[in-house]
mmCIF file of C-alpha atoms in Angstrom:
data_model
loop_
_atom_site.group_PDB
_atom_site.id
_atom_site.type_symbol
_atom_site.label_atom_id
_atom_site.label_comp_id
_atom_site.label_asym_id
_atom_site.label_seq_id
_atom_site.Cartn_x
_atom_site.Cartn_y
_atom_site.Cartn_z
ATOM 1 C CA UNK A 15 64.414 1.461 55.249
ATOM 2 C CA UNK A 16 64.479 0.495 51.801
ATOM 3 C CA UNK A 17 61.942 -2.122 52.307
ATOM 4 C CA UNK A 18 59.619 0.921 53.158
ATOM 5 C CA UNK A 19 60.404 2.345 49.899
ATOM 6 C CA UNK A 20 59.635 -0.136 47.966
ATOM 7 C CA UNK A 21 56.424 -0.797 50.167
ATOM 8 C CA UNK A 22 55.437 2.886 49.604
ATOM 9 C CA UNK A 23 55.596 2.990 45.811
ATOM 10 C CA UNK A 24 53.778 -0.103 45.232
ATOM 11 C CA UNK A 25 50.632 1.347 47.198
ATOM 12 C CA UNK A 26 51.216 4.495 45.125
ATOM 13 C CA UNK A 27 51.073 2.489 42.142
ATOM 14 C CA UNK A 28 48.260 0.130 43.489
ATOM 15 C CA UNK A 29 45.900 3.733 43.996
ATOM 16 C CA UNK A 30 46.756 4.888 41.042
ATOM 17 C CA UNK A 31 45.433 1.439 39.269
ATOM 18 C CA UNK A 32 42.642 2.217 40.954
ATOM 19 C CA UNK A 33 41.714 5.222 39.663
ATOM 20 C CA UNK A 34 42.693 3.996 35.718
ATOM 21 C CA UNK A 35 40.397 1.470 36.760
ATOM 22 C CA UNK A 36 37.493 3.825 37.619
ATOM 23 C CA UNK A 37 37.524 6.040 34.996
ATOM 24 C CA UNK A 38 37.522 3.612 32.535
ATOM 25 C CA UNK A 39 34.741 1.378 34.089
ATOM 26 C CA UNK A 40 32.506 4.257 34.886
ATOM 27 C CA UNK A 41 31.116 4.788 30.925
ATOM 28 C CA UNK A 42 30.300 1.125 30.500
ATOM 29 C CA UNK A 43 28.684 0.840 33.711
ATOM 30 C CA UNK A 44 26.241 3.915 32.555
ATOM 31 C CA UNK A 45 25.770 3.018 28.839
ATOM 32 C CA UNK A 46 24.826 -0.882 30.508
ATOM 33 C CA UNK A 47 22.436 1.308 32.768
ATOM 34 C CA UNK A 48 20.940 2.886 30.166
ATOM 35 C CA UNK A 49 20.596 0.021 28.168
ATOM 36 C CA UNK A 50 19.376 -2.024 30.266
ATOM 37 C CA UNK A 51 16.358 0.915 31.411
ATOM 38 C CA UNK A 52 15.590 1.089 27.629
ATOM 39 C CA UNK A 53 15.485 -2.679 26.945
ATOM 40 C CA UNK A 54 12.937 -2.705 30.606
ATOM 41 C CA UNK A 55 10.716 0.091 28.793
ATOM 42 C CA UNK A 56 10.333 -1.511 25.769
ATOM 43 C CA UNK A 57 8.648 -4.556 27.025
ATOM 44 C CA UNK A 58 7.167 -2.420 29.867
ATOM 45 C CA UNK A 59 8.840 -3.537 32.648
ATOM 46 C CA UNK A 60 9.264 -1.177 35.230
ATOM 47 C CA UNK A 61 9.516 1.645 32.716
ATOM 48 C CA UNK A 62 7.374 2.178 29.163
ATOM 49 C CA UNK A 63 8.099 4.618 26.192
ATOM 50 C CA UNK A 64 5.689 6.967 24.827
ATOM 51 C CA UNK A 65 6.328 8.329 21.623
ATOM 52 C CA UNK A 66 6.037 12.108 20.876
ATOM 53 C CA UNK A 67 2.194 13.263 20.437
ATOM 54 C CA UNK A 68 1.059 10.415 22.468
ATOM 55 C CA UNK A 69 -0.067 9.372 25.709
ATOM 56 C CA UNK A 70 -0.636 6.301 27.689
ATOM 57 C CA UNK A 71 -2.625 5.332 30.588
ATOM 58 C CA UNK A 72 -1.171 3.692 33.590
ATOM 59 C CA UNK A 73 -3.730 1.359 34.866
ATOM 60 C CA UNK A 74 -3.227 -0.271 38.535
ATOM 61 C CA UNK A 75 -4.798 -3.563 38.395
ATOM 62 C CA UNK A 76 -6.837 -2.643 35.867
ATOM 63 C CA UNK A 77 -8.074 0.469 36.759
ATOM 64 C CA UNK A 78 -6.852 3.895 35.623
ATOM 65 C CA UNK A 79 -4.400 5.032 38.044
ATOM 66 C CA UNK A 80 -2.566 8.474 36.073
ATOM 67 C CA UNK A 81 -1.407 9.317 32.503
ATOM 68 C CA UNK A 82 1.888 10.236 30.907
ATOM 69 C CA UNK A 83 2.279 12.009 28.267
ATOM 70 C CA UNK A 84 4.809 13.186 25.051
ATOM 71 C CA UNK A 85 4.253 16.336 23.556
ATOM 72 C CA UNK A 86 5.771 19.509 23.297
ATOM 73 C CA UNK A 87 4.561 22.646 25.104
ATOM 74 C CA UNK A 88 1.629 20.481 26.082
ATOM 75 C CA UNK A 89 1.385 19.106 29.806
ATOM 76 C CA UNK A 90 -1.552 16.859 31.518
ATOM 77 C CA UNK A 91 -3.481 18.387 34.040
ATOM 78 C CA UNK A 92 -4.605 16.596 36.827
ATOM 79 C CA UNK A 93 -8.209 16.273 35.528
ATOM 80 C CA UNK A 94 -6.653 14.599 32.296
ATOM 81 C CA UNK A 95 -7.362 17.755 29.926
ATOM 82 C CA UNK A 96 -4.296 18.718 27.890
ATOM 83 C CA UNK A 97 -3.351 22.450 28.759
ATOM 84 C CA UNK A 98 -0.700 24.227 26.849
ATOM 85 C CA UNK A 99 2.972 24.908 28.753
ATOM 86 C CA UNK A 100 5.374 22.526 30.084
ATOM 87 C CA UNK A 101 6.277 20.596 32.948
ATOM 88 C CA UNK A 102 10.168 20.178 33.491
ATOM 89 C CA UNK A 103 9.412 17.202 35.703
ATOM 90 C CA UNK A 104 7.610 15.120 33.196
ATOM 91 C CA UNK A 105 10.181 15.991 30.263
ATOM 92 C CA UNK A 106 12.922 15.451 32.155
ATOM 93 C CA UNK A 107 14.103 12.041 30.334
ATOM 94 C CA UNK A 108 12.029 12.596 27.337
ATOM 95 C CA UNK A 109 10.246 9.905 26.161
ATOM 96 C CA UNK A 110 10.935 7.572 29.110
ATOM 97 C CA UNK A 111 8.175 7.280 31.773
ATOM 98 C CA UNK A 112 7.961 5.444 34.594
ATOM 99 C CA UNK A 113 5.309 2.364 34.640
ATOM 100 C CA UNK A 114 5.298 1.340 38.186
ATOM 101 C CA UNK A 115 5.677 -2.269 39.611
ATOM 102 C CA UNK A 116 5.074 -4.765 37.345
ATOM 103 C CA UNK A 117 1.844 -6.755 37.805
ATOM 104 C CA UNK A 118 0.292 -4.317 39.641
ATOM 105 C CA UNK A 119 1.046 -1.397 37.141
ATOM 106 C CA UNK A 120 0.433 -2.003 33.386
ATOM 107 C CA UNK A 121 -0.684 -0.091 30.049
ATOM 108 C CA UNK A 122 -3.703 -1.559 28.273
ATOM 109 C CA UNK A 123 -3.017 -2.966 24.899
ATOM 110 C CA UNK A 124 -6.502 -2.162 22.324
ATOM 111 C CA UNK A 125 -6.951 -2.673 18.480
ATOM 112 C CA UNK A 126 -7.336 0.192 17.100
ATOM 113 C CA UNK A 127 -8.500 1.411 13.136
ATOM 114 C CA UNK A 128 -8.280 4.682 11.642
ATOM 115 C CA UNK A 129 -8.349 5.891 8.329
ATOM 116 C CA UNK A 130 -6.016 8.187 6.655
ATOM 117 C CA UNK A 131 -6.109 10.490 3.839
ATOM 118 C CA UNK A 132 -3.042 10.343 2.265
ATOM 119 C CA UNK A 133 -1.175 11.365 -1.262
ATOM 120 C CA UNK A 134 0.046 7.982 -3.468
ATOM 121 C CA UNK A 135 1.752 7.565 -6.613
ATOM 122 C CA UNK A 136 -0.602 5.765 -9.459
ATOM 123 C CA UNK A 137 1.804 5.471 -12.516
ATOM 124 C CA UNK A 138 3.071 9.244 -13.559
ATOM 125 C CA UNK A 139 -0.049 10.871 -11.350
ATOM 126 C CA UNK A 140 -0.005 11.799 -7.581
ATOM 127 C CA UNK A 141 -3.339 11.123 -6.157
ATOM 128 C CA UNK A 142 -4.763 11.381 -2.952
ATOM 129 C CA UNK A 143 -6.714 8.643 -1.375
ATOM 130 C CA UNK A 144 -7.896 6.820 1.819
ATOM 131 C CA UNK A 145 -5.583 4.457 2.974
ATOM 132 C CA UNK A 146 -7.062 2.343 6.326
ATOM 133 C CA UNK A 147 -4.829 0.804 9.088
ATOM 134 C CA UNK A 148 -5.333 -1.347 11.786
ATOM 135 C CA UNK A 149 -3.004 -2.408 14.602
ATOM 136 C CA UNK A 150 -2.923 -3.457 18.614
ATOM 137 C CA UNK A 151 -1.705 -0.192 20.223
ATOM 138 C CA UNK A 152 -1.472 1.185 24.033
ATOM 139 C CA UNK A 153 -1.242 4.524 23.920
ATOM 140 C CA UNK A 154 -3.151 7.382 22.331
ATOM 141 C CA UNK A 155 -3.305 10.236 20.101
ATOM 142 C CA UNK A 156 -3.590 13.229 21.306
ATOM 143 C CA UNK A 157 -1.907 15.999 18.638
ATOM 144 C CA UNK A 158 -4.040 17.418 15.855
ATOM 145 C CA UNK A 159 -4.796 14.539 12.790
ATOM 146 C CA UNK A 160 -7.103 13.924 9.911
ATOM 147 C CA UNK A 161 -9.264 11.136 9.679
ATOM 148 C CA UNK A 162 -11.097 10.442 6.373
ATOM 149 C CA UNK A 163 -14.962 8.734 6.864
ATOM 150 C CA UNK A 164 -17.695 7.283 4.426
ATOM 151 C CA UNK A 165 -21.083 8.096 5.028
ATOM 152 C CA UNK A 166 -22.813 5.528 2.904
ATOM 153 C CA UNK A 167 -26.250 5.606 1.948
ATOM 154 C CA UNK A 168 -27.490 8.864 3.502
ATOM 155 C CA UNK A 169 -31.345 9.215 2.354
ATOM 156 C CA UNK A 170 -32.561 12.454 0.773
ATOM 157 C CA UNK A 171 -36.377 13.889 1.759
ATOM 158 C CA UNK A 172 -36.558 11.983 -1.665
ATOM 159 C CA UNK A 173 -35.251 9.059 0.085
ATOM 160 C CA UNK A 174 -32.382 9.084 -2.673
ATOM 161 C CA UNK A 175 -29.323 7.345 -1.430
ATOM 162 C CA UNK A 176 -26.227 9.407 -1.163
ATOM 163 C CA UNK A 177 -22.731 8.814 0.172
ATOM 164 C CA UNK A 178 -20.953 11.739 1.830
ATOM 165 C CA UNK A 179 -17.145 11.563 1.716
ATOM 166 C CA UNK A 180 -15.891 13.428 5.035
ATOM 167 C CA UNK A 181 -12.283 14.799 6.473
ATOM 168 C CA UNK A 182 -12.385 14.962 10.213
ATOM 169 C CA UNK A 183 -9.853 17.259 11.880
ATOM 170 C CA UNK A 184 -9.563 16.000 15.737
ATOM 171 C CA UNK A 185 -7.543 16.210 18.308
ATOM 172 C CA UNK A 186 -7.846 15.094 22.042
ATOM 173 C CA UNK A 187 -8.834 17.720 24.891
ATOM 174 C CA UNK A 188 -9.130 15.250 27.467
ATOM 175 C CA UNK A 189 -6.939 12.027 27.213
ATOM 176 C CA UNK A 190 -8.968 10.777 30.530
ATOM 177 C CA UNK A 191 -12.274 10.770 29.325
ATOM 178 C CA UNK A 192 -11.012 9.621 25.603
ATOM 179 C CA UNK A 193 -9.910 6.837 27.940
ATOM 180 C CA UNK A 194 -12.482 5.682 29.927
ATOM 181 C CA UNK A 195 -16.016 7.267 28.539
ATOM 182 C CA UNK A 196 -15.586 4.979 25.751
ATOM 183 C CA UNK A 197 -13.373 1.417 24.057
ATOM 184 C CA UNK A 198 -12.740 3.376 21.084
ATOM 185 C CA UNK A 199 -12.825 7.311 21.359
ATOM 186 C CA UNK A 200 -11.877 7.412 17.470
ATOM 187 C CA UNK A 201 -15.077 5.198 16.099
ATOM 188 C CA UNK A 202 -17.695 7.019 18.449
ATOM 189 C CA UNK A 203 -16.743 9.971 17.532
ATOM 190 C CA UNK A 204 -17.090 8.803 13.313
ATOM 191 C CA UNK A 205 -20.494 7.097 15.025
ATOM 192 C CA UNK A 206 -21.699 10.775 15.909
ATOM 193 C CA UNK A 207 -21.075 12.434 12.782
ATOM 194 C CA UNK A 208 -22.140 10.269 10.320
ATOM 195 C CA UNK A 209 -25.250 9.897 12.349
ATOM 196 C CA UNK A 210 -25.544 13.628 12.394
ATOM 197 C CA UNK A 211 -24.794 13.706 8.439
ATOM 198 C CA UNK A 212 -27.753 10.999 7.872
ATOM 199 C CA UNK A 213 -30.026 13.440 9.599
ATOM 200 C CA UNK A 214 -28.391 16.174 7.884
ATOM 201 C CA UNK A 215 -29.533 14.610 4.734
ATOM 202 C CA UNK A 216 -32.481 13.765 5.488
ATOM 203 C CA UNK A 217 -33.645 17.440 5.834
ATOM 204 C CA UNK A 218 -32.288 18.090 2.305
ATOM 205 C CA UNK A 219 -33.422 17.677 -1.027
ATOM 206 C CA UNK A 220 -31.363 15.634 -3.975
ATOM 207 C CA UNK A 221 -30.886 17.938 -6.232
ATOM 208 C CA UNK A 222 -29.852 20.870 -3.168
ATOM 209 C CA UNK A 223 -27.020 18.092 -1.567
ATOM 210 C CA UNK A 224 -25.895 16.818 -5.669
ATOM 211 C CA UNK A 225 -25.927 20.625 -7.013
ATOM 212 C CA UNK A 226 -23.198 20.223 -9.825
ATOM 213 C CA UNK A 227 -20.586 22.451 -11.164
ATOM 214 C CA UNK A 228 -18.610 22.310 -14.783
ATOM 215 C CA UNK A 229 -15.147 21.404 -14.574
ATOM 216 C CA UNK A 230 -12.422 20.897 -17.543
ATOM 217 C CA UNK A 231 -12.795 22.849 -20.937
ATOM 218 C CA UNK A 232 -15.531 23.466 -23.168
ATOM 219 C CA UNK A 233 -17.153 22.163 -25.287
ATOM 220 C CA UNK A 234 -17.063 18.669 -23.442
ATOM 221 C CA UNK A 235 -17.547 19.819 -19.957
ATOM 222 C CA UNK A 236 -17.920 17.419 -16.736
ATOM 223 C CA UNK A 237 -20.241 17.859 -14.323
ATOM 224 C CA UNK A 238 -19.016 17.423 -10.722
ATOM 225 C CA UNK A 239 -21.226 18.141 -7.139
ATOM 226 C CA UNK A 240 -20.634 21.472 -6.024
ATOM 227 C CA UNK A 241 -19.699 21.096 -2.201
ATOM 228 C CA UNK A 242 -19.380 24.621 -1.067
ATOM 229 C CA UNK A 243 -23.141 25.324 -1.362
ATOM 230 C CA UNK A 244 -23.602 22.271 1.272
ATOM 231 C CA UNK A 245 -20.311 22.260 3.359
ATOM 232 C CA UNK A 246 -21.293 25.451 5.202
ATOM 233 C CA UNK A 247 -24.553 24.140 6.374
ATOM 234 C CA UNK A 248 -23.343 20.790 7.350
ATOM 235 C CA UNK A 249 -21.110 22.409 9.990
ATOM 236 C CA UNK A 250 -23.543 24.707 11.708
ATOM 237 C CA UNK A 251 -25.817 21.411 11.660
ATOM 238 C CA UNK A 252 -22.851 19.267 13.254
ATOM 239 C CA UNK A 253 -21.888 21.949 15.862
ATOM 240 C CA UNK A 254 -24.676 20.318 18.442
ATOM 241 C CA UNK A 255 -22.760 17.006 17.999
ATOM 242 C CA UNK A 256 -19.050 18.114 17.806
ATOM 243 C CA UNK A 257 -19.945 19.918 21.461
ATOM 244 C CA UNK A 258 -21.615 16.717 22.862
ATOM 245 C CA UNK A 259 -18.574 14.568 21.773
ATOM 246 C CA UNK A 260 -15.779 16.979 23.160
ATOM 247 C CA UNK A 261 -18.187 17.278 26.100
ATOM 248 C CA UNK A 262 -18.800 13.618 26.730
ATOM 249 C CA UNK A 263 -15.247 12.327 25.409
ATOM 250 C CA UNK A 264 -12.729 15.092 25.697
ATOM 251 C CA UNK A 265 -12.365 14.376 21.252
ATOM 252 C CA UNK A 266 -12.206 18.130 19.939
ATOM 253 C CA UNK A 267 -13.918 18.000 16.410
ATOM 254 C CA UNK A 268 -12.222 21.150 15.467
ATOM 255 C CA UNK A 269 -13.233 20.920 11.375
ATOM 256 C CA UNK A 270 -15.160 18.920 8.884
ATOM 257 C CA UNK A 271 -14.821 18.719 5.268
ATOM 258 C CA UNK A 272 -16.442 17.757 2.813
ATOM 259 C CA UNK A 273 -14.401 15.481 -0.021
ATOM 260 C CA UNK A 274 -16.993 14.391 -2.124
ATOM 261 C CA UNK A 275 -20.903 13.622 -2.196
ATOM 262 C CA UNK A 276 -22.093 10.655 -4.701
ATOM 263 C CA UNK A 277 -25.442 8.605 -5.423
ATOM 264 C CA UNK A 278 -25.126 5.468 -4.187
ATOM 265 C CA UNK A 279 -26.553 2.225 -4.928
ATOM 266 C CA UNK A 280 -28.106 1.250 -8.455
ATOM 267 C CA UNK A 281 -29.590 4.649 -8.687
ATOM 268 C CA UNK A 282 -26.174 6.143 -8.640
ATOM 269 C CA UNK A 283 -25.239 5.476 -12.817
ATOM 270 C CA UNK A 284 -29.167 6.572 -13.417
ATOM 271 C CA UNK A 285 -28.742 10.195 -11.774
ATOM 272 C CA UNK A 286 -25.238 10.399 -12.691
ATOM 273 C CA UNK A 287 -26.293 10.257 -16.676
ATOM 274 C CA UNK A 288 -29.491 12.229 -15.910
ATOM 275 C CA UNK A 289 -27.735 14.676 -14.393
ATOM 276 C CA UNK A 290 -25.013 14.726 -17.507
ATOM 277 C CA UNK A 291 -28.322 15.447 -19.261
ATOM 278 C CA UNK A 292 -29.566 17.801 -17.801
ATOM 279 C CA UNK A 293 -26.379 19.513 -17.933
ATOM 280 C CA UNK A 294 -25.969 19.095 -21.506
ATOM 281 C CA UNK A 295 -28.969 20.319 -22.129
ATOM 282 C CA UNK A 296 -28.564 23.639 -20.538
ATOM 283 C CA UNK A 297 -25.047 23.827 -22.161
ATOM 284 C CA UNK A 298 -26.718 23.343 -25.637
ATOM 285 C CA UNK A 299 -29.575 26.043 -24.409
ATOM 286 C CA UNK A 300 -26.808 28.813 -23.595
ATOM 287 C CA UNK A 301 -24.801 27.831 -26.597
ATOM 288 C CA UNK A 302 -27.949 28.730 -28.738
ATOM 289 C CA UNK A 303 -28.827 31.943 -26.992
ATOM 290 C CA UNK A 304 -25.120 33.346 -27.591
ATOM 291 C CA UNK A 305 -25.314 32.201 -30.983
ATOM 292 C CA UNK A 306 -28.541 33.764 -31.110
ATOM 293 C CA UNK A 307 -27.938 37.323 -29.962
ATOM 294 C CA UNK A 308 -24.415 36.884 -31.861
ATOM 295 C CA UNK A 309 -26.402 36.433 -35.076
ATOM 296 C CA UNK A 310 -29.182 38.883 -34.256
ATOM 297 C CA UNK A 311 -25.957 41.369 -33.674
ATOM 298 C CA UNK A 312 -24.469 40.863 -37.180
ATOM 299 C CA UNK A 313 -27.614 41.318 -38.978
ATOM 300 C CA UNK A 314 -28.559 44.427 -37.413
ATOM 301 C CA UNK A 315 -25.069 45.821 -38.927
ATOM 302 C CA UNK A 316 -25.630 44.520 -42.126
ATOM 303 C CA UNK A 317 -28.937 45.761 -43.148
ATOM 304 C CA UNK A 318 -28.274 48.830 -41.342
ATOM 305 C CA UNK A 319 -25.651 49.418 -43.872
ATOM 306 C CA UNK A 320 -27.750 47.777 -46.486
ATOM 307 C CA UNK A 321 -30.281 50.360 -46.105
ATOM 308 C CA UNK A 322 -27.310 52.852 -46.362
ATOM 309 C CA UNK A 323 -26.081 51.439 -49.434
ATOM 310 C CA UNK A 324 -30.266 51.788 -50.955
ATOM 311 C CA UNK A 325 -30.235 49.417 -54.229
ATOM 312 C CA UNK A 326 -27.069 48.751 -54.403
ATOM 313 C CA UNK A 327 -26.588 47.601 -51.021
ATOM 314 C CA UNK A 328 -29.625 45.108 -51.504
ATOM 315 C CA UNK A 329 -28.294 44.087 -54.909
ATOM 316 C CA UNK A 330 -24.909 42.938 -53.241
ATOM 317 C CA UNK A 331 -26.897 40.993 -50.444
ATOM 318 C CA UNK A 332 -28.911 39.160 -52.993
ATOM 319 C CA UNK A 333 -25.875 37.876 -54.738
ATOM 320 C CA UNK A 334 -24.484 36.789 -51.446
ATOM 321 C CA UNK A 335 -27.152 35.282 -50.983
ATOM 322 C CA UNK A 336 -27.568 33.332 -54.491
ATOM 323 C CA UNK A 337 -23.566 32.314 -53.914
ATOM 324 C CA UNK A 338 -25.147 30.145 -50.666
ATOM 325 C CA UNK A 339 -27.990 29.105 -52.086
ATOM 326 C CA UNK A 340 -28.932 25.536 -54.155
ATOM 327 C CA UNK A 341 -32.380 26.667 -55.415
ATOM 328 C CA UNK A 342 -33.056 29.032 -58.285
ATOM 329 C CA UNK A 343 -33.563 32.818 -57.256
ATOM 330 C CA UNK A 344 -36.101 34.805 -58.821
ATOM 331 C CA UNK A 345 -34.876 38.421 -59.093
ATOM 332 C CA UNK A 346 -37.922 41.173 -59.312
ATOM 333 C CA UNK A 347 -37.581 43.550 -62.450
ATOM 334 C CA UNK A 348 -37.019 46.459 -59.280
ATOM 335 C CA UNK A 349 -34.535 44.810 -57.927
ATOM 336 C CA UNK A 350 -30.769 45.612 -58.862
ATOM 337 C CA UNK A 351 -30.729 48.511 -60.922
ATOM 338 C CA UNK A 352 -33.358 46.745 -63.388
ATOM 339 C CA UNK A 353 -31.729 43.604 -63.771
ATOM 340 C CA UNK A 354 -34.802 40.913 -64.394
ATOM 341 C CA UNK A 355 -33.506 37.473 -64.754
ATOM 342 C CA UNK A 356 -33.339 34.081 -63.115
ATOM 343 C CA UNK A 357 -30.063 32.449 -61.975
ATOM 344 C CA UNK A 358 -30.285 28.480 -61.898
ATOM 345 C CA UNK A 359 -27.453 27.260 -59.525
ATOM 346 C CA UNK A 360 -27.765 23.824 -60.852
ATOM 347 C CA UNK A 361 -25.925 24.873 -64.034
ATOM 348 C CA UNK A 362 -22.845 25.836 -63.744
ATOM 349 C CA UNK A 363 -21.409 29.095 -62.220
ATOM 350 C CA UNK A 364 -22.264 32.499 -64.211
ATOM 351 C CA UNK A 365 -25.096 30.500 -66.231
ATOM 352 C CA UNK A 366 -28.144 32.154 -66.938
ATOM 353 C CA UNK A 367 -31.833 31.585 -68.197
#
């Protein structure tokens, strides 16, 4: 009897081990889980990451089998166009997709170059500039960026070389046809536009596309091109090609602006100092008309109340004017209340003759 004691507490004990045992083990089996999932999807094995605002494609033996995507209210439709909503399926672990089996399933690894236009520091002044990256990449952007573009020599009708600095807003309608209508979705697009801007120019004359502006404080003002006047009809030209590349590539070209337009080439220093000029010229032209009608102004007060004043108001004017003058001053015997003498201002002051 007391051997079935003793027999009874040790399984009691042994079950209880047991369950110590589980609980404890349980954790560390699921965090080796999870690691070992995570450490599968980042060499895309079995599993692959995509990062928020991207998607990848998931290619079966080459071939585009589906897409997965990360982005927020956003889902993929099954004709690859991004629709707005969610799908509690495909968010369910976030990030982590599934890639399929390996050999047969894979992403497609492409070099890809864009060009940013970003804000950098340049001793005590913030200035913005294009900064251009380049970098092997399997996935794709598909939430709303800016990519910066140089048109470079653009003939006028004069066939006056100009480059057009551009800011492309884009974002991706259709991640399937970004995919596979095209290598590189990001440079046909660019290819489009500037070819559109060439033609653009073409149609335009120098001095419409280089209008200038003043900018800074008088009196040493800077001339600068006045985009406005061109950016609006740049975009209704461009809306024929921004439809055929959404169209044709599912790339949304949902704004273009205009940075900057320069002469390029050797003729660029040659207009840029004709037009400084010109624009100096027209300064010095509107500086003289003020001064002009500011002077015409201020005589018409004075001899109005000269001809007030009668003799004596054209005595005091004539001795104004002798204090200005260097040569000698003949007074008429009518003049000044019958005053008749000369005044030499070589002598000195008060002298007479």
């Amino acid at each position: 009897m007391e051997i079935v004691n003793v027999l009874n507490e040790w399984f009691k004990n042994l079950n209880l081990m047991k369950v110590i045992s589980l609980s404890v083990s349980t954790p560390i089996i699921f965090v080796v889980i999870v690691i070992t999932i995570y450490g599968m999807a980042k060499i895309d094995l079995f599993f692959t990451i995509v990062e928020e605002g991207t998607a990848k494609g998931i290619y079966r033996f080459g071939k585009l089998s589906r897409i997965v995507m990360s982005y927020k209210d956003r889902y993929i439709a099954k004709n690859g166009e991004v629709e707005e909503g969610s799908s509690i399926l495909g968010n369910v672990f976030g990030g982590l997709k599934i890639l399929g089996i390996p050999f047969i399933h894979s992403t497609k690894m492409k070099k890809f170059r864009w060009t940013s236009w970003v804000q950098t520091k340049e001793g005590d002044k913030i200035v913005e500039k294009p900064k251009s990256t380049e970098k092997e990449i399997d996935y794709i952007f598909v939430k709303d960026d800016q990519y910066f573009i140089l048109v470079e020599n653009a003939e006028t009708m004069e066939m006056i070389p100009v480059d057009f600095s551009l800011l492309l807003s884009i974002r991706i309608k259709n991640v399937a046809l970004a995919l596979t209508r095209t290598d590189d979705w990001l440079e046909t697009a660019q290819n489009r536009i500037s070819a559109a801007t060439r033609e653009f120019a073409s149609q335009q004359s120098f001095h419409r596309v280089y209008a200038t502006v003043e900018i800074g404080p008088t009196p040493t003002p800077t001339p600068k091109t006045d985009i406005k006047k061109t950016v609006g009809e740049l975009g209704e030209f461009l809306t024929e090609t921004v439809e055929f590349v959404l169209k044709t590539y599912g790339v949304d070209v949902f704004n273009v602006e205009i940075l900057n337009i320069d002469p390029s080439g050797e003729i660029a220093k040659t207009v840029r100092e004709k037009s400084l000029q010109e624009y100096t010229a027209l300064r010095d032209k509107e500086k003289t008309m003020i001064d002009s009608s500011a002077e015409s102004e201020r005589l018409d007060k004075v001899y109005s109340k000269i001809k007030e004043m009668g003799d004596t108001g054209r005595f005091i004017r004539l001795m104004e004017a002798i204090e200005k003058s260097s040569n000698k001053i003949i007074i008429p015997a009518n003049m000044g209340k019958g005053f008749d003498f000369m005044i030499n201002l070589d002598e000195e002051k008060g002298g007479k003759k």
